[in-house]
Coordinates of C-alpha atoms and ligand atoms in Angstrom, one line a residue:
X1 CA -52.6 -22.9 47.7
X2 CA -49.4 -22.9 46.6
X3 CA -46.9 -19.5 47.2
X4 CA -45.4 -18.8 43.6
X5 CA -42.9 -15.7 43.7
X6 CA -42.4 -16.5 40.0
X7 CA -45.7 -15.1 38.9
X8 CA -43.9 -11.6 39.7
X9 CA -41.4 -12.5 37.1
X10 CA -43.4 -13.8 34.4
X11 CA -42.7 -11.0 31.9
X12 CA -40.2 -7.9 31.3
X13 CA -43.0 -5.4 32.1
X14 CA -44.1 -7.1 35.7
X15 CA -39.9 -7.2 36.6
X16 CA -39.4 -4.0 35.7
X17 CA -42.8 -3.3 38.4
X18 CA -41.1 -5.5 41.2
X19 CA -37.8 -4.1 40.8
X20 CA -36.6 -2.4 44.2
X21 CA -33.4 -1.2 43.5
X22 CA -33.0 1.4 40.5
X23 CA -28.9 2.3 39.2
X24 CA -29.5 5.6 36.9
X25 CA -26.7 7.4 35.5
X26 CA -27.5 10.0 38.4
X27 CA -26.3 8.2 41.1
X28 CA -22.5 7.9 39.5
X29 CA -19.7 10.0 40.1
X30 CA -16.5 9.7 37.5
X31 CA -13.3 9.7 38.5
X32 CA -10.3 11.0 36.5
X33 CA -6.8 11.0 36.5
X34 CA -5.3 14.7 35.4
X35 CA -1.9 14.4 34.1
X36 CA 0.2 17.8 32.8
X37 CA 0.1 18.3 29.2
X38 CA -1.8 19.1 26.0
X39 CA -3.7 16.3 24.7
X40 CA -1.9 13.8 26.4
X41 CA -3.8 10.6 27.2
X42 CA -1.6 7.5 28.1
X43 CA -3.5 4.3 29.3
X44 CA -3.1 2.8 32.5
X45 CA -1.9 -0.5 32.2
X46 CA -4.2 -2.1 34.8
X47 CA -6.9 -0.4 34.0
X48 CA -7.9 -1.1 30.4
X49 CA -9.8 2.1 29.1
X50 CA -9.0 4.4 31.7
X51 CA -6.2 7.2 30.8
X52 CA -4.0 9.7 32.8
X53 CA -5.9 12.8 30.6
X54 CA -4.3 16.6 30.5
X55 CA -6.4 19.3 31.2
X56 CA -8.0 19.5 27.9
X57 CA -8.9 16.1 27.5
X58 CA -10.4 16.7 31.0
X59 CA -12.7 19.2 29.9
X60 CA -14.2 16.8 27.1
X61 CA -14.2 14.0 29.3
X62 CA -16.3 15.8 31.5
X63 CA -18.4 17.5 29.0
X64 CA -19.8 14.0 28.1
X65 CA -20.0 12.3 31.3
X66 CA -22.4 15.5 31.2
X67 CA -24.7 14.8 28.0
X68 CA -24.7 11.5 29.6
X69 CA -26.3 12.3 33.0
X70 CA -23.8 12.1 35.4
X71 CA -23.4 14.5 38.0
X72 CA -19.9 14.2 39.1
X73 CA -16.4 14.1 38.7
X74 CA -13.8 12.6 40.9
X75 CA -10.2 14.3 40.2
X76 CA -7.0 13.1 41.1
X77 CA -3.5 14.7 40.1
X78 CA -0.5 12.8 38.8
X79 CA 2.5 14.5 40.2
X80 CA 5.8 14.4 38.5
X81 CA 8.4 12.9 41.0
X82 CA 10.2 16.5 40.3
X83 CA 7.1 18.1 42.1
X84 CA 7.3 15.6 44.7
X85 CA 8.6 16.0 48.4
X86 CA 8.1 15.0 52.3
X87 CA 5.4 17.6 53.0
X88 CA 3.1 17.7 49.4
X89 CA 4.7 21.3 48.8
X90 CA 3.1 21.1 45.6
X91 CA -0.9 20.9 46.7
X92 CA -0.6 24.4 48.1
X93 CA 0.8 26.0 44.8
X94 CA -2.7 27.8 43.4
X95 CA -1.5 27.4 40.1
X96 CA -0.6 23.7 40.6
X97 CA -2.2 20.8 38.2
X98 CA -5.3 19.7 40.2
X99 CA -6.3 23.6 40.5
X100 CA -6.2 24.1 36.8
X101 CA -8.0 21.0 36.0
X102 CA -11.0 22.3 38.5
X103 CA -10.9 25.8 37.1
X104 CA -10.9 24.6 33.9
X105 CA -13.6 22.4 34.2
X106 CA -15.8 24.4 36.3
X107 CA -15.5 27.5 33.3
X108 CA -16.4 25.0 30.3
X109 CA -18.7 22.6 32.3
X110 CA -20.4 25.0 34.8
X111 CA -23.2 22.6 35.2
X112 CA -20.9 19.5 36.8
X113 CA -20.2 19.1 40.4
X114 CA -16.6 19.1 40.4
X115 CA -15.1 16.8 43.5
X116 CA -11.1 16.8 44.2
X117 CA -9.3 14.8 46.4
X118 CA -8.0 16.0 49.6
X119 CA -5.0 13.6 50.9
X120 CA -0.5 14.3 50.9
X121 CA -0.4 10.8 48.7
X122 CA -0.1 12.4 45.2
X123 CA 2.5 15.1 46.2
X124 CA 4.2 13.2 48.9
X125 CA 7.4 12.0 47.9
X126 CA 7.2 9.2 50.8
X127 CA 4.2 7.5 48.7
X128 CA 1.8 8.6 52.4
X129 CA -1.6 10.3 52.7
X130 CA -0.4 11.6 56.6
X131 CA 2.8 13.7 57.0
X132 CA 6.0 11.1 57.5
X133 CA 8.3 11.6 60.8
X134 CA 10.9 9.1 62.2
X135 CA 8.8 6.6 60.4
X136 CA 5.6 7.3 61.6
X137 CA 2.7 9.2 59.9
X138 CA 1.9 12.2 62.3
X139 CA -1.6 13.1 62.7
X140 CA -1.8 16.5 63.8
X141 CA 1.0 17.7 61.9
X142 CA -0.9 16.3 58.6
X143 CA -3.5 18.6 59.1
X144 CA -3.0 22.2 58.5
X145 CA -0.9 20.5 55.1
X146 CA -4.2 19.3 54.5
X147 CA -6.1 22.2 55.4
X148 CA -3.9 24.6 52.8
X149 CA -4.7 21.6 49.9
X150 CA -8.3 21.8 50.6
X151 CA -8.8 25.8 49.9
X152 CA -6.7 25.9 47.7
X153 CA -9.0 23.3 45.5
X154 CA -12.5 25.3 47.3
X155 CA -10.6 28.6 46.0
X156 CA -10.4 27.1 42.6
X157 CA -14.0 26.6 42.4
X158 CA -14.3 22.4 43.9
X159 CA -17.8 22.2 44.9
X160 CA -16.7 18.9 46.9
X161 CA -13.5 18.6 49.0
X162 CA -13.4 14.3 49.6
X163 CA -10.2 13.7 52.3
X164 CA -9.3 10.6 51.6
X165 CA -6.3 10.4 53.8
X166 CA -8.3 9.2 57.3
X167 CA -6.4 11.5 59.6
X168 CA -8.0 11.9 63.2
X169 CA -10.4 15.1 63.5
X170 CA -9.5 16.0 59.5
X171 CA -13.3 16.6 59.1
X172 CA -14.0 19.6 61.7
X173 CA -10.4 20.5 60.6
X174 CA -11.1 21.4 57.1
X175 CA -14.4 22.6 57.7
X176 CA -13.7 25.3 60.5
X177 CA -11.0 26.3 57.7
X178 CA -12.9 26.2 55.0
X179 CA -15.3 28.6 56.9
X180 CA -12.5 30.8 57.6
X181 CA -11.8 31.2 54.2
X182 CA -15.2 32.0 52.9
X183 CA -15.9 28.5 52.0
X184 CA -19.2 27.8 53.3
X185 CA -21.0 26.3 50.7
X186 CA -18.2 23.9 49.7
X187 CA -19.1 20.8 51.2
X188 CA -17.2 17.8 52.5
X189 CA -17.5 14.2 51.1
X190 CA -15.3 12.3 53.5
X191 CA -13.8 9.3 52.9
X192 CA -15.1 8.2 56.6
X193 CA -14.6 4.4 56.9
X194 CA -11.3 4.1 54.1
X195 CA -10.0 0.2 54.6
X196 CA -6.5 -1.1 53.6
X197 CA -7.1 -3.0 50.9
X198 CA -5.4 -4.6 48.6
X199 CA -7.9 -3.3 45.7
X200 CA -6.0 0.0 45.1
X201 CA -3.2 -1.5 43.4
X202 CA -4.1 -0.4 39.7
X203 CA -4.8 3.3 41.3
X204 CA -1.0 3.4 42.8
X205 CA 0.2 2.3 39.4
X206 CA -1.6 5.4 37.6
X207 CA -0.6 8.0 40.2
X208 CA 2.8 6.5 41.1
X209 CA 1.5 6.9 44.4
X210 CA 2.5 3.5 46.3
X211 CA 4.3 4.0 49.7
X212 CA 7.9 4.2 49.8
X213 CA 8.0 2.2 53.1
X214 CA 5.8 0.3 55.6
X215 CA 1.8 0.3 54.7
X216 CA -1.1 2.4 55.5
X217 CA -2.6 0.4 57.9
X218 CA -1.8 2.7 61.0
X219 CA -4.6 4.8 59.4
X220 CA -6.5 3.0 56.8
X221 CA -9.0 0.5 58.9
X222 CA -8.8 -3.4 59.1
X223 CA -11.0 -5.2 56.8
X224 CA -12.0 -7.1 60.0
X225 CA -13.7 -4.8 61.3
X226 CA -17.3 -3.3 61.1
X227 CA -18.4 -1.1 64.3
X228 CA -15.3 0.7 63.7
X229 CA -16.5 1.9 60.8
X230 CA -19.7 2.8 62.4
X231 CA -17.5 4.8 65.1
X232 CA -15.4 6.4 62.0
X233 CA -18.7 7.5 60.6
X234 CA -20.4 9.1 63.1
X235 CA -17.3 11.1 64.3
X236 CA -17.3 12.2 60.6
X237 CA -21.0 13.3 60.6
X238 CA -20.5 14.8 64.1
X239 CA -17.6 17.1 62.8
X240 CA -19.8 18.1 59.9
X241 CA -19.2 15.9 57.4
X242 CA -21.8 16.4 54.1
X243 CA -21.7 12.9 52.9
X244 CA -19.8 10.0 54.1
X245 CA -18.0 7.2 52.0
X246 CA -17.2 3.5 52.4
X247 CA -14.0 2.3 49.9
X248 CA -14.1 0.0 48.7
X249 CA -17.6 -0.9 47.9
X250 CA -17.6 -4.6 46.8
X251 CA -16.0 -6.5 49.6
X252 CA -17.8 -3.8 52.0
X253 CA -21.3 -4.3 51.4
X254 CA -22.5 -5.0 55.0
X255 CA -20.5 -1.7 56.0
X256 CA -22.7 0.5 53.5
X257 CA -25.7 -1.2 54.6
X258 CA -25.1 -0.8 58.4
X259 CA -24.2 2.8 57.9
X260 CA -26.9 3.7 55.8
X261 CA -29.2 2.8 58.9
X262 CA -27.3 4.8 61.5
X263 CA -27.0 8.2 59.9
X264 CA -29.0 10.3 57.7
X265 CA -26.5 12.0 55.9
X266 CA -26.0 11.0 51.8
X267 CA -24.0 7.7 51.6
X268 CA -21.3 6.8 49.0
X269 CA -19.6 3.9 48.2
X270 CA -16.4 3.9 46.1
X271 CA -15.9 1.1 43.5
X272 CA -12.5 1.1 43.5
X273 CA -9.5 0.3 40.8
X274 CA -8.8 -3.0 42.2
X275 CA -12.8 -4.1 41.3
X276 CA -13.2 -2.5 38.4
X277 CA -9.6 -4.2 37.3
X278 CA -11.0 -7.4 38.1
X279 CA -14.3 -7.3 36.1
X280 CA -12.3 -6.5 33.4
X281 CA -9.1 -8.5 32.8
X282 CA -12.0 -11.8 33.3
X283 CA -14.0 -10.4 30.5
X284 CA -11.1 -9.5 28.1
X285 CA -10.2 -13.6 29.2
X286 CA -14.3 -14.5 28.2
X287 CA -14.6 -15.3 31.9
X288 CA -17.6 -13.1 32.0
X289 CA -19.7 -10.8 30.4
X290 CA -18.3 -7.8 31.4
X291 CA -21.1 -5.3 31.2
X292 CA -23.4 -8.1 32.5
X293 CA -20.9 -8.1 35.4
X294 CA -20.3 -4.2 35.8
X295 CA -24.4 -3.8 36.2
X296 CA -24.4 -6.0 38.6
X297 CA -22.2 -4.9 40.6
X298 CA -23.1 -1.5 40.6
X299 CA -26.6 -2.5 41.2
X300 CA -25.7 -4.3 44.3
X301 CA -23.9 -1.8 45.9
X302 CA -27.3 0.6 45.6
X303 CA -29.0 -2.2 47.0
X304 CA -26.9 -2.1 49.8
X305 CA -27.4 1.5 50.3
X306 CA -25.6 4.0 48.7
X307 CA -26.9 6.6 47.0
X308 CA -24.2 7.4 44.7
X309 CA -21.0 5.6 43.5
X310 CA -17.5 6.6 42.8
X311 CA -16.8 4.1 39.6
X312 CA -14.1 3.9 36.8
X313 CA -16.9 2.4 34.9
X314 CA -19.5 5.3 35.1
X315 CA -19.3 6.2 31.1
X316 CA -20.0 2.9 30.4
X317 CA -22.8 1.8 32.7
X318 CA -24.5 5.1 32.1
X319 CA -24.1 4.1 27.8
X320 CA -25.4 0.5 28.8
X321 CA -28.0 2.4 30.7
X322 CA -29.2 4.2 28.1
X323 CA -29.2 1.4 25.8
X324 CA -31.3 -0.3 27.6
X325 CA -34.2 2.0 27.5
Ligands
PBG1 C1 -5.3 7.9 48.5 C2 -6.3 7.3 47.7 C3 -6.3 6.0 47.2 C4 -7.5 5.8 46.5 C5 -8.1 7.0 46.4 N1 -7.4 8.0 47.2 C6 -5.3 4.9 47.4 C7 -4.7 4.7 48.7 O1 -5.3 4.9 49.7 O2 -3.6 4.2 48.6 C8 -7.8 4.5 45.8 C9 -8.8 4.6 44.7 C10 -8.8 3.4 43.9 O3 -8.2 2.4 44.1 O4 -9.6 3.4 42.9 N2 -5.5 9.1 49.2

């Protein structure tokens, strides 16, 4: 007797039974550029469809990823150089950009989880997630800076603080601070095994956040390497870390699937500006179908184990999704 694995794929029906992987509009999270304003949306050039959005175009943008079924948001502030300096003055100011945009949201959209972005980079005026002296990026120094940003955004309502900046002992850090403050219930998504990539070229272009000098690989991880992201992740989930991320998701795939073995805490994966960039300047060419593409993508990187996914693309895939049905 012959073995025929094609008899499971004889029809749409017996697929959809053998299929072992789902992707529902659930498991994304939307990430948004805020920009100052009223009604302001100006396109990103390197990422066709995506917008720097003020607060009120926020609020809508939101609102549907809602009706839509997505859970999340993702927000990132674009700083005017003016606001700019050495030490991210600007994240502590309660009435700065990124704490409107969360109030805001979290008044007209109670029902969406509201995530912000923990890291110097958008206020620094050196272009650096880590606090610049003499050159180098100084660790300790970096944290209480960070620990101001992050109640600051708990205070104005975030229900997730994500550090993305991959200081040393951020996590326990924020979290005994947090505490402190009252915070309890706001949780931690940290960006635990961060890699210096080239695929967050198109995100430095909307935030005008590239570094001034040098790179960020004296904190961002090598690309080579995989048990250090293990040992990144479980320092992350010892200091109380709520869910842990790998960026960026595509080239990373073994890394989400090795960590989702090790710990039992939520895994994300962050498709990042560089991939989504990618899909979509080859399907403007007609070098592939772009939704085709996107699905796929997104699907693989649940296969691989993460349970929910930063992605540019979320309002589409979760349209496409719903076309589908
Ligand atoms: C920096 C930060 C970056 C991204 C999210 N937070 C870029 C960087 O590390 O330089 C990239 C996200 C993307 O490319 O979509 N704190």
């Amino acid at each position: 007797m012959m073995q025929r694995p094609r008899r499971n794929r004889r029809t749409a029906a017996l697929r959809s039974l053998m299929q072992e992987t789902t992707l529902l509009p659930t498991n994304l999270i939307l990430p948004i550029f805020v920009a100052d304003g009223r009604r302001v949306k100006t396109p990103i050039g390197s990422m066709p469809g995506q917008f720097r959005l003020s607060i009120d175009h926020c609020v809508e943008l939101g609102r549907e990823a809602c009706d839509l079924g997505i859970p999340a948001v993702a927000l990132f502030p674009v700083v005017s150089d003016a606001k700019k300096d050495p030490r991210a003055t600007e994240s502590a100011n309660p009435e700065g950009l990124l704490q409107r945009a969360i109030a805001e949201l979290k008044a007209k959209v109670p029902e969406l989880c509201v995530i912000s972005d923990v890291a110097m980079d958008p206020y620094s005026s050196e272009g650096h997630d880590g606090l610049v002296v003499d050159g180098q990026i100084v660790n300790d120094e970096t944290l209480p800076i960070l620990a101001e940003m992050a109640v600051n955004q708990a205070r104005a309502g975030a229900d997730l603080i994500a550090p993305s900046d991959m200081m040393d002992g951020r996590v326990k850090f924020l979290r005994q601070a947090l505490d402190r403050a009252g915070f309890t219930d706001v949780g931690i998504l940290s960006y635990a095994a961060k890699y210096a990539s080239a695929l967050y070229g198109p995100f430095r272009e909307a935030l005008d956040s590239a570094p001034k000098s040098g790179d960020k690989k004296t904190y961002q991880m090598d690309p080579a390497n995989r048990r250090e992201a293990l040992r990144e992740v479980l320092l992350d989930c010892a200091e109380g870390a709520d869910i842990v991320m790998v960026k960026p998701a595509l080239a990373y795939l073994d890394i989400i699937a090795a960590i989702r073995q090790r710990v039992n805490v939520p895994v994300a994966a962050y498709q990042v500006s560089g991939e989504y960039a990618m899909i979509k300047a080859a399907a403007a060419n007609g070098w592939l179908d772009g939704e085709r593409a996107m699905l796929e993508t997104l699907l693989s990187i649940r296969r691989a184990g993460a349970d929910m996914i930063l992605s540019y693309f979320a309002l589409d895939a979760a349209r496409a999704l719903a076309g589908e049905r």
